Amino acid sequence: MRAELAVYFIAGTQDIVRGTLPSVLEEALKAGITCFQYREKGAGSLQTASERKEMALECQQLCAKFQVPFIINDDVALALEIGADGIHVGQNDEEIRQVIASCAGKMKIGLSVHSVSEAEEAERLGAVDYIGVGPIFPTISKADAEPVSGTAILEEIRRAGIKLPIVGIGGINETNSAEVLTAGADGVSVISAITRSDDCTVVIRKFANDTSFYNNFSILY
């Protein structure tokens, strides 16, 4: 799980500024992303269930080709229908216990947390496979994001003894990813750093190199 979180790409059609979501995803897969979360939300996103399903299936097939986990954000029904590798939900999305009841044992479950207490509750639930912690830095990708926490929240969660794999979320790019990893994250999740880059291969390889270095030589939590 920790290796799969290393370079965790999140995107929906609303995030794409050049090409199409499948074309950007394929480029990112070739460059070395280790996980993909399909998040179709906000202005410019696909609005009908049939459109979202068609796009999800196309992205799922690409991920399968490169043997990279395919995660769906929030939409449990779609994740179950197409047999996604995982589902990721937030504190304000579907009730996590309902998600666990529907998905545990069928796919990985990720949960967004914003505090030590939420991380502790995620661990107590016993069926959450990883947590997304943030937003670490200001982000342009989520209009309703929680207040920025900085990397200190990662250090606090690790000091609290949380053993769940952690992916840092929010405003992460190639200039600050090392800071996120040294603070305690197992991987970094990125949207605009990939979708808005002129050459996502260079960016992704930087993330991959950072993650490999810090996870091999940092403190073992």
Short mmCIF file of N, CA and C in Angstrom, two decimals, residues 34-147:
data_model
loop_
_atom_site.label_atom_id
_atom_site.label_comp_id
_atom_site.label_asym_id
_atom_site.label_seq_id
_atom_site.Cartn_x
_atom_site.Cartn_y
_atom_site.Cartn_z
N THR A 34 2.04 5.90 -9.50
CA THR A 34 1.85 4.61 -8.83
C THR A 34 0.41 4.35 -8.45
N CYS A 35 -0.46 5.35 -8.60
CA CYS A 35 -1.87 5.20 -8.27
C CYS A 35 -2.64 6.31 -9.00
N PHE A 36 -3.89 6.05 -9.34
CA PHE A 36 -4.72 7.08 -9.98
C PHE A 36 -6.09 7.11 -9.32
N GLN A 37 -6.50 8.31 -8.92
CA GLN A 37 -7.84 8.51 -8.38
C GLN A 37 -8.67 9.33 -9.36
N TYR A 38 -9.78 8.77 -9.79
CA TYR A 38 -10.69 9.46 -10.70
C TYR A 38 -11.65 10.30 -9.86
N ARG A 39 -11.50 11.63 -9.96
CA ARG A 39 -12.31 12.56 -9.15
C ARG A 39 -13.03 13.51 -10.08
N GLU A 40 -14.28 13.25 -10.32
CA GLU A 40 -15.09 14.04 -11.26
C GLU A 40 -16.01 14.96 -10.45
N LYS A 41 -15.52 16.19 -10.19
CA LYS A 41 -16.27 17.13 -9.35
C LYS A 41 -16.01 18.56 -9.78
N GLY A 42 -17.04 19.42 -9.62
CA GLY A 42 -16.84 20.84 -9.83
C GLY A 42 -17.16 21.31 -11.24
N ALA A 43 -16.95 22.60 -11.46
CA ALA A 43 -17.24 23.20 -12.76
C ALA A 43 -16.41 22.54 -13.85
N GLY A 44 -17.09 22.19 -14.94
CA GLY A 44 -16.41 21.55 -16.06
C GLY A 44 -16.39 20.05 -16.00
N SER A 45 -16.92 19.47 -14.93
CA SER A 45 -16.93 18.00 -14.80
C SER A 45 -18.09 17.40 -15.59
N LEU A 46 -17.98 16.12 -15.85
CA LEU A 46 -19.06 15.40 -16.52
C LEU A 46 -20.27 15.33 -15.59
N GLN A 47 -21.45 15.55 -16.13
CA GLN A 47 -22.63 15.69 -15.28
C GLN A 47 -23.53 14.47 -15.21
N THR A 48 -23.51 13.62 -16.22
CA THR A 48 -24.42 12.48 -16.21
C THR A 48 -23.71 11.22 -15.74
N ALA A 49 -24.48 10.32 -15.15
CA ALA A 49 -23.91 9.06 -14.66
C ALA A 49 -23.31 8.25 -15.79
N SER A 50 -23.95 8.26 -16.95
CA SER A 50 -23.44 7.47 -18.07
C SER A 50 -22.11 8.03 -18.57
N GLU A 51 -21.97 9.35 -18.61
CA GLU A 51 -20.71 9.96 -19.03
C GLU A 51 -19.60 9.63 -18.04
N ARG A 52 -19.90 9.73 -16.76
CA ARG A 52 -18.89 9.44 -15.73
C ARG A 52 -18.47 7.98 -15.77
N LYS A 53 -19.44 7.09 -16.00
CA LYS A 53 -19.11 5.67 -16.09
C LYS A 53 -18.23 5.38 -17.29
N GLU A 54 -18.57 5.95 -18.43
CA GLU A 54 -17.79 5.72 -19.66
C GLU A 54 -16.35 6.20 -19.47
N MET A 55 -16.18 7.38 -18.86
CA MET A 55 -14.83 7.91 -18.63
C MET A 55 -14.09 7.05 -17.61
N ALA A 56 -14.79 6.64 -16.56
CA ALA A 56 -14.16 5.79 -15.54
C ALA A 56 -13.66 4.49 -16.14
N LEU A 57 -14.45 3.89 -17.00
CA LEU A 57 -14.05 2.62 -17.62
C LEU A 57 -12.82 2.80 -18.50
N GLU A 58 -12.77 3.90 -19.23
CA GLU A 58 -11.61 4.15 -20.10
C GLU A 58 -10.34 4.33 -19.27
N CYS A 59 -10.48 5.09 -18.17
CA CYS A 59 -9.32 5.30 -17.28
C CYS A 59 -8.93 4.00 -16.58
N GLN A 60 -9.91 3.22 -16.18
CA GLN A 60 -9.65 1.95 -15.51
C GLN A 60 -8.87 1.01 -16.42
N GLN A 61 -9.23 0.97 -17.68
CA GLN A 61 -8.53 0.10 -18.63
C GLN A 61 -7.08 0.53 -18.80
N LEU A 62 -6.84 1.82 -18.83
CA LEU A 62 -5.46 2.31 -18.94
C LEU A 62 -4.65 1.93 -17.70
N CYS A 63 -5.25 2.09 -16.52
CA CYS A 63 -4.55 1.74 -15.28
C CYS A 63 -4.24 0.24 -15.24
N ALA A 64 -5.19 -0.57 -15.69
CA ALA A 64 -4.97 -2.02 -15.71
C ALA A 64 -3.82 -2.38 -16.65
N LYS A 65 -3.72 -1.69 -17.76
CA LYS A 65 -2.65 -1.94 -18.72
C LYS A 65 -1.28 -1.72 -18.08
N PHE A 66 -1.19 -0.73 -17.19
CA PHE A 66 0.09 -0.41 -16.54
C PHE A 66 0.18 -0.98 -15.13
N GLN A 67 -0.82 -1.76 -14.74
CA GLN A 67 -0.86 -2.41 -13.42
C GLN A 67 -0.74 -1.40 -12.29
N VAL A 68 -1.52 -0.34 -12.42
CA VAL A 68 -1.58 0.73 -11.41
C VAL A 68 -2.99 0.77 -10.83
N PRO A 69 -3.12 0.82 -9.51
CA PRO A 69 -4.45 0.83 -8.88
C PRO A 69 -5.32 1.98 -9.38
N PHE A 70 -6.59 1.68 -9.60
CA PHE A 70 -7.58 2.66 -10.06
C PHE A 70 -8.57 2.91 -8.93
N ILE A 71 -8.57 4.13 -8.41
CA ILE A 71 -9.40 4.51 -7.27
C ILE A 71 -10.47 5.48 -7.74
N ILE A 72 -11.67 5.37 -7.22
CA ILE A 72 -12.74 6.32 -7.54
C ILE A 72 -13.03 7.17 -6.32
N ASN A 73 -13.16 8.46 -6.54
CA ASN A 73 -13.47 9.39 -5.46
C ASN A 73 -14.97 9.45 -5.20
N ASP A 74 -15.35 9.15 -3.99
CA ASP A 74 -16.69 9.41 -3.46
C ASP A 74 -17.82 8.52 -3.99
N ASP A 75 -17.80 8.13 -5.25
CA ASP A 75 -18.93 7.44 -5.87
C ASP A 75 -18.86 5.92 -5.63
N VAL A 76 -19.44 5.50 -4.51
CA VAL A 76 -19.38 4.08 -4.13
C VAL A 76 -20.10 3.20 -5.13
N ALA A 77 -21.25 3.65 -5.58
CA ALA A 77 -22.04 2.84 -6.51
C ALA A 77 -21.26 2.57 -7.80
N LEU A 78 -20.60 3.59 -8.33
CA LEU A 78 -19.81 3.42 -9.55
C LEU A 78 -18.62 2.51 -9.29
N ALA A 79 -17.95 2.70 -8.16
CA ALA A 79 -16.78 1.87 -7.83
C ALA A 79 -17.15 0.40 -7.77
N LEU A 80 -18.28 0.10 -7.15
CA LEU A 80 -18.74 -1.28 -7.05
C LEU A 80 -19.18 -1.82 -8.39
N GLU A 81 -19.86 -0.99 -9.17
CA GLU A 81 -20.39 -1.44 -10.47
C GLU A 81 -19.29 -1.86 -11.42
N ILE A 82 -18.20 -1.10 -11.47
CA ILE A 82 -17.15 -1.41 -12.45
C ILE A 82 -15.98 -2.18 -11.84
N GLY A 83 -16.06 -2.46 -10.55
CA GLY A 83 -14.98 -3.22 -9.91
C GLY A 83 -13.69 -2.46 -9.78
N ALA A 84 -13.77 -1.22 -9.28
CA ALA A 84 -12.58 -0.41 -9.07
C ALA A 84 -11.68 -1.05 -8.02
N ASP A 85 -10.42 -0.65 -8.03
CA ASP A 85 -9.47 -1.17 -7.04
C ASP A 85 -9.66 -0.52 -5.68
N GLY A 86 -10.32 0.65 -5.67
CA GLY A 86 -10.49 1.32 -4.40
C GLY A 86 -11.51 2.45 -4.47
N ILE A 87 -11.87 2.93 -3.29
CA ILE A 87 -12.78 4.06 -3.15
C ILE A 87 -12.14 5.02 -2.15
N HIS A 88 -12.19 6.31 -2.45
CA HIS A 88 -11.68 7.32 -1.52
C HIS A 88 -12.81 8.27 -1.17
N VAL A 89 -13.01 8.50 0.12
CA VAL A 89 -14.08 9.39 0.56
C VAL A 89 -13.53 10.41 1.55
N GLY A 90 -14.26 11.52 1.67
CA GLY A 90 -13.89 12.56 2.60
C GLY A 90 -14.79 12.54 3.82
N GLN A 91 -14.48 13.39 4.78
CA GLN A 91 -15.27 13.45 6.00
C GLN A 91 -16.70 13.89 5.73
N ASN A 92 -16.92 14.62 4.64
CA ASN A 92 -18.26 15.10 4.30
C ASN A 92 -18.89 14.34 3.14
N ASP A 93 -18.24 13.27 2.73
CA ASP A 93 -18.82 12.45 1.67
C ASP A 93 -19.71 11.40 2.31
N GLU A 94 -19.85 10.24 1.70
CA GLU A 94 -20.71 9.21 2.26
C GLU A 94 -20.21 8.78 3.64
N GLU A 95 -21.13 8.50 4.53
CA GLU A 95 -20.77 8.04 5.87
C GLU A 95 -19.79 6.88 5.78
N ILE A 96 -18.63 7.04 6.42
CA ILE A 96 -17.55 6.08 6.26
C ILE A 96 -17.96 4.68 6.70
N ARG A 97 -18.79 4.56 7.71
CA ARG A 97 -19.20 3.22 8.13
C ARG A 97 -20.08 2.54 7.08
N GLN A 98 -20.85 3.32 6.35
CA GLN A 98 -21.63 2.75 5.25
C GLN A 98 -20.71 2.32 4.11
N VAL A 99 -19.67 3.12 3.86
CA VAL A 99 -18.70 2.76 2.84
C VAL A 99 -18.01 1.46 3.21
N ILE A 100 -17.62 1.34 4.47
CA ILE A 100 -16.97 0.11 4.93
C ILE A 100 -17.90 -1.08 4.76
N ALA A 101 -19.15 -0.91 5.13
CA ALA A 101 -20.11 -2.01 5.01
C ALA A 101 -20.26 -2.46 3.57
N SER A 102 -20.19 -1.53 2.63
CA SER A 102 -20.39 -1.85 1.22
C SER A 102 -19.12 -2.34 0.53
N CYS A 103 -17.96 -1.83 0.98
CA CYS A 103 -16.73 -2.01 0.19
C CYS A 103 -15.63 -2.83 0.84
N ALA A 104 -15.66 -2.97 2.17
CA ALA A 104 -14.58 -3.69 2.84
C ALA A 104 -14.45 -5.11 2.31
N GLY A 105 -13.24 -5.51 1.99
CA GLY A 105 -12.99 -6.84 1.45
C GLY A 105 -13.14 -6.91 -0.06
N LYS A 106 -13.68 -5.84 -0.66
CA LYS A 106 -13.87 -5.81 -2.11
C LYS A 106 -12.89 -4.87 -2.79
N MET A 107 -12.45 -3.86 -2.07
CA MET A 107 -11.54 -2.87 -2.63
C MET A 107 -10.87 -2.11 -1.50
N LYS A 108 -9.80 -1.37 -1.83
CA LYS A 108 -9.13 -0.54 -0.85
C LYS A 108 -10.02 0.64 -0.47
N ILE A 109 -9.91 1.09 0.78
CA ILE A 109 -10.69 2.22 1.25
C ILE A 109 -9.74 3.30 1.74
N GLY A 110 -9.87 4.48 1.15
CA GLY A 110 -9.09 5.63 1.58
C GLY A 110 -10.00 6.68 2.18
N LEU A 111 -9.49 7.40 3.18
CA LEU A 111 -10.28 8.41 3.88
C LEU A 111 -9.46 9.68 4.06
N SER A 112 -10.05 10.82 3.72
CA SER A 112 -9.39 12.10 3.95
C SER A 112 -9.54 12.49 5.42
N VAL A 113 -8.45 12.95 6.02
CA VAL A 113 -8.49 13.41 7.41
C VAL A 113 -7.76 14.75 7.50
N HIS A 114 -8.14 15.52 8.53
CA HIS A 114 -7.58 16.86 8.67
C HIS A 114 -7.06 17.12 10.08
N SER A 115 -7.04 16.10 10.92
CA SER A 115 -6.61 16.28 12.31
C SER A 115 -6.13 14.95 12.87
N VAL A 116 -5.45 15.02 14.00
CA VAL A 116 -5.00 13.80 14.67
C VAL A 116 -6.20 12.96 15.09
N SER A 117 -7.23 13.60 15.62
CA SER A 117 -8.41 12.85 16.08
C SER A 117 -9.09 12.11 14.94
N GLU A 118 -9.17 12.72 13.77
CA GLU A 118 -9.76 12.03 12.62
C GLU A 118 -8.88 10.88 12.16
N ALA A 119 -7.57 11.05 12.22
CA ALA A 119 -6.65 9.96 11.87
C ALA A 119 -6.79 8.81 12.85
N GLU A 120 -6.91 9.12 14.13
CA GLU A 120 -7.08 8.08 15.15
C GLU A 120 -8.39 7.32 14.95
N GLU A 121 -9.45 8.04 14.59
CA GLU A 121 -10.73 7.38 14.34
C GLU A 121 -10.64 6.49 13.11
N ALA A 122 -9.94 6.93 12.07
CA ALA A 122 -9.75 6.12 10.87
C ALA A 122 -9.06 4.81 11.22
N GLU A 123 -8.06 4.88 12.09
CA GLU A 123 -7.34 3.67 12.48
C GLU A 123 -8.23 2.76 13.33
N ARG A 124 -9.04 3.35 14.20
CA ARG A 124 -9.93 2.54 15.04
C ARG A 124 -10.96 1.77 14.22
N LEU A 125 -11.36 2.34 13.10
CA LEU A 125 -12.37 1.67 12.27
C LEU A 125 -11.89 0.31 11.77
N GLY A 126 -10.60 0.17 11.54
CA GLY A 126 -10.03 -1.13 11.21
C GLY A 126 -10.11 -1.53 9.75
N ALA A 127 -10.93 -0.84 8.95
CA ALA A 127 -11.09 -1.23 7.55
C ALA A 127 -10.55 -0.18 6.59
N VAL A 128 -10.08 0.94 7.11
CA VAL A 128 -9.49 1.97 6.26
C VAL A 128 -8.06 1.55 5.91
N ASP A 129 -7.73 1.56 4.63
CA ASP A 129 -6.41 1.09 4.17
C ASP A 129 -5.35 2.18 4.15
N TYR A 130 -5.77 3.43 3.96
CA TYR A 130 -4.83 4.54 3.95
C TYR A 130 -5.59 5.83 4.22
N ILE A 131 -4.86 6.87 4.63
CA ILE A 131 -5.49 8.17 4.83
C ILE A 131 -4.81 9.23 3.98
N GLY A 132 -5.62 10.16 3.49
CA GLY A 132 -5.11 11.33 2.79
C GLY A 132 -5.14 12.49 3.76
N VAL A 133 -4.01 13.12 3.99
CA VAL A 133 -3.90 14.17 5.00
C VAL A 133 -3.63 15.51 4.33
N GLY A 134 -4.44 16.52 4.68
CA GLY A 134 -4.24 17.84 4.12
C GLY A 134 -5.50 18.69 4.25
N PRO A 135 -5.55 19.81 3.52
CA PRO A 135 -4.55 20.26 2.54
C PRO A 135 -3.27 20.77 3.21
N ILE A 136 -2.14 20.27 2.71
CA ILE A 136 -0.85 20.66 3.27
C ILE A 136 -0.49 22.09 2.87
N PHE A 137 -0.71 22.42 1.60
CA PHE A 137 -0.44 23.76 1.08
C PHE A 137 -1.70 24.28 0.38
N PRO A 138 -1.76 25.59 0.08
CA PRO A 138 -2.92 26.12 -0.65
C PRO A 138 -3.09 25.40 -1.98
N THR A 139 -4.34 25.16 -2.35
CA THR A 139 -4.62 24.42 -3.58
C THR A 139 -5.65 25.15 -4.43
N ILE A 140 -5.48 25.06 -5.74
CA ILE A 140 -6.45 25.65 -6.66
C ILE A 140 -7.44 24.60 -7.17
N SER A 141 -7.27 23.36 -6.74
CA SER A 141 -8.02 22.25 -7.34
C SER A 141 -9.31 21.91 -6.59
N LYS A 142 -9.51 22.50 -5.41
CA LYS A 142 -10.69 22.17 -4.63
C LYS A 142 -11.23 23.43 -3.98
N ALA A 143 -12.39 23.89 -4.47
CA ALA A 143 -12.94 25.16 -3.99
C ALA A 143 -13.37 25.09 -2.52
N ASP A 144 -13.77 23.90 -2.05
CA ASP A 144 -14.27 23.77 -0.68
C ASP A 144 -13.25 23.12 0.25
N ALA A 145 -11.97 23.30 -0.05
CA ALA A 145 -10.92 22.67 0.75
C ALA A 145 -10.93 23.19 2.18
N GLU A 146 -10.50 22.32 3.09
CA GLU A 146 -10.34 22.69 4.48
C GLU A 146 -9.18 23.70 4.61
N PRO A 147 -9.07 24.39 5.77
CA PRO A 147 -7.94 25.31 5.96
C PRO A 147 -6.60 24.59 5.82
#
